[in-house]
Each structure stands twice: as structure tokens, then as C-alpha cells.
Amino acid sequence: MFGTVVVGVGIAGLARIRDLMNPMPSSPSEHLKLLGFVSRRNFDNIDEAKQISLEDALRSKEIHAAFISTENRSHEETIRMFLEAGKHVLVEYPMALSAKAAHELWEMAEQKGKVLHVEHIELLTEEYKQLKKEVAGKDLVKGTLHFTGHVLDENKAGFPAFSGIARLTWLIDLFGDLTVTSASRIKQKDKNYSRMTVHFQTANN
């Protein structure tokens, strides 16, 4: 069995705990053993999983991998700590708030001989797989993707473009590399409203 720990118990972290405690029959998760979860908040057990300290998770020889489900801004630091401790890491997207930091983390994982995997669960859904089949072999001439969401805490989530990072990943996966040609932002503090508009071009313009 492969010992694991979940770091962060928001929506994603709680889903990880649930799935690890109740793995699908014959799935790879059956070979994973959840040895605890780490959170800044104090909990009793969650689904029979026990809370452990970050220090204990990093030191434990029984924990081989960490599932990181914290806020975006803390991903980079948490990944570094677990890689330094010799653990494999799965992190919810985005891995870091800059491409430079992401490349450094990939290199660090390679040097340590550890797996560093960025999870984007939407790319694994049946709906997305069907969408990919429908656009295969076609050229994108023009299109619009409109994405709405709740107001984010920028101190935790990072700058506003990160609220749409998942949708940008869709587009790159479907149509290849994109170049930003322009971007603008409207912010209305009195209405707690913000809108970012970005224009991209594909490699063949």
C-alpha cells in the first residue's frame, strides 16, 4: 500500500478524502492508504481519517505522497516542502502563480526522482472527451468562451486571470498554443463586480 496525506480540506480536499476512504473497486486508488489530513483548522476525524500536523506528514516514513488541495497562492511552497521531504506530489491546478516557479518545481521533482502531477479533473470527464472528439482535425476560426464565477479572494487565489485558468487549459488542449493579443479589466468595487476580457490567437492566427 502507498501511504498518502491530503493537505487542505476545502471542497477539493474533502472530495479527495472521500475518494481515498472509499476507492472504486479495481481502481488504482485501492493501492493508496490515507494516513491522515493536514489543515490549519482543528477538526475531529473526517470520514475516519485523522488530522495530523504538517511536520508529522513531512517526517513520516509511511507517507509516500501528498495530495495538495490548498488555496492557489500556497501551492508552490507546499509542493517544495513535500518534494524536499522525498514525497511524490499531486496538486490541484494551478501548480504555481508563475511559469518560472512551475518550471523550477518540475526540475526539482526530476532531480529528486519524484512524480509531480498537476490535476485538472475537468479534462478527464466524458463531456470534455466528447468535445475533444468534435473539434479534432478542425481549425478554430473564431470563438468566444464566457465564464462566470463568484468573487475570489485575490490574496488566496492569486490575480484575477487565475479564476479562468481552467478554461484556458481547455483551449490550449483543444487548439494548441495561444498568444495573448490584448487584455482588459473592468472593476466595480461598489457592486463587488469584476470582468476580465482576453483575446487570443492560435499558432496559425
GROMACS .gro file of N, CA and C in nm, residues 6-15 17 36-43 46 51 69-70:
model
   69
    6VAL      N    1  -0.366   1.410   0.266
    6VAL     CA    2  -0.436   1.519   0.197
    6VAL      C    3  -0.406   1.648   0.271
    7VAL      N    4  -0.362   1.751   0.198
    7VAL     CA    5  -0.329   1.879   0.259
    7VAL      C    6  -0.432   1.982   0.213
    8GLY      N    7  -0.513   2.031   0.308
    8GLY     CA    8  -0.621   2.124   0.275
    8GLY      C    9  -0.753   2.052   0.268
    9VAL      N   10  -0.852   2.103   0.340
    9VAL     CA   11  -0.982   2.033   0.342
    9VAL      C   12  -1.096   2.126   0.302
   10GLY      N   13  -1.077   2.193   0.189
   10GLY     CA   14  -1.187   2.265   0.126
   10GLY      C   15  -1.268   2.166   0.043
   11ILE      N   16  -1.336   2.215  -0.060
   11ILE     CA   17  -1.420   2.128  -0.144
   11ILE      C   18  -1.336   2.017  -0.207
   12ALA      N   19  -1.221   2.054  -0.268
   12ALA     CA   20  -1.138   1.955  -0.336
   12ALA      C   21  -1.077   1.857  -0.236
   13GLY      N   22  -1.029   1.908  -0.123
   13GLY     CA   23  -0.966   1.821  -0.024
   13GLY      C   24  -1.064   1.721   0.035
   14LEU      N   25  -1.185   1.766   0.064
   14LEU     CA   26  -1.287   1.675   0.118
   14LEU      C   27  -1.322   1.566   0.017
   15ALA      N   28  -1.326   1.603  -0.112
   15ALA     CA   29  -1.355   1.504  -0.217
   15ALA      C   30  -1.242   1.402  -0.224
   17ILE      N   31  -1.045   1.310   0.028
   17ILE     CA   32  -1.057   1.224   0.146
   17ILE      C   33  -1.165   1.119   0.124
   36GLY      N   34  -0.385   1.030   0.684
   36GLY     CA   35  -0.426   1.149   0.758
   36GLY      C   36  -0.447   1.267   0.666
   37PHE      N   37  -0.488   1.379   0.727
   37PHE     CA   38  -0.505   1.504   0.652
   37PHE      C   39  -0.445   1.617   0.733
   38VAL      N   40  -0.404   1.722   0.664
   38VAL     CA   41  -0.344   1.840   0.726
   38VAL      C   42  -0.434   1.959   0.700
   39SER      N   43  -0.461   2.037   0.805
   39SER     CA   44  -0.542   2.158   0.790
   39SER      C   45  -0.501   2.259   0.895
   40ARG      N   46  -0.514   2.389   0.862
   40ARG     CA   47  -0.488   2.494   0.961
   40ARG      C   48  -0.598   2.497   1.067
   41ARG      N   49  -0.717   2.451   1.028
   41ARG     CA   50  -0.830   2.446   1.122
   41ARG      C   51  -0.826   2.316   1.201
   42ASN      N   52  -0.884   2.317   1.320
   42ASN     CA   53  -0.889   2.197   1.401
   42ASN      C   54  -1.017   2.120   1.375
   43PHE      N   55  -1.004   1.992   1.345
   43PHE     CA   56  -1.118   1.905   1.318
   43PHE      C   57  -1.111   1.782   1.407
   46ILE      N   58  -1.235   1.316   0.993
   46ILE     CA   59  -1.324   1.333   0.878
   46ILE      C   60  -1.331   1.198   0.807
   51GLN      N   61  -0.662   1.386   1.169
   51GLN     CA   62  -0.585   1.506   1.142
   51GLN      C   63  -0.444   1.490   1.197
   69SER      N   64  -0.444   2.037  -0.182
   69SER     CA   65  -0.573   2.097  -0.220
   69SER      C   66  -0.595   2.228  -0.145
   70THR      N   67  -0.488   2.305  -0.130
   70THR     CA   68  -0.498   2.432  -0.059
   70THR      C   69  -0.529   2.545  -0.158
   0.00000   0.00000   0.00000
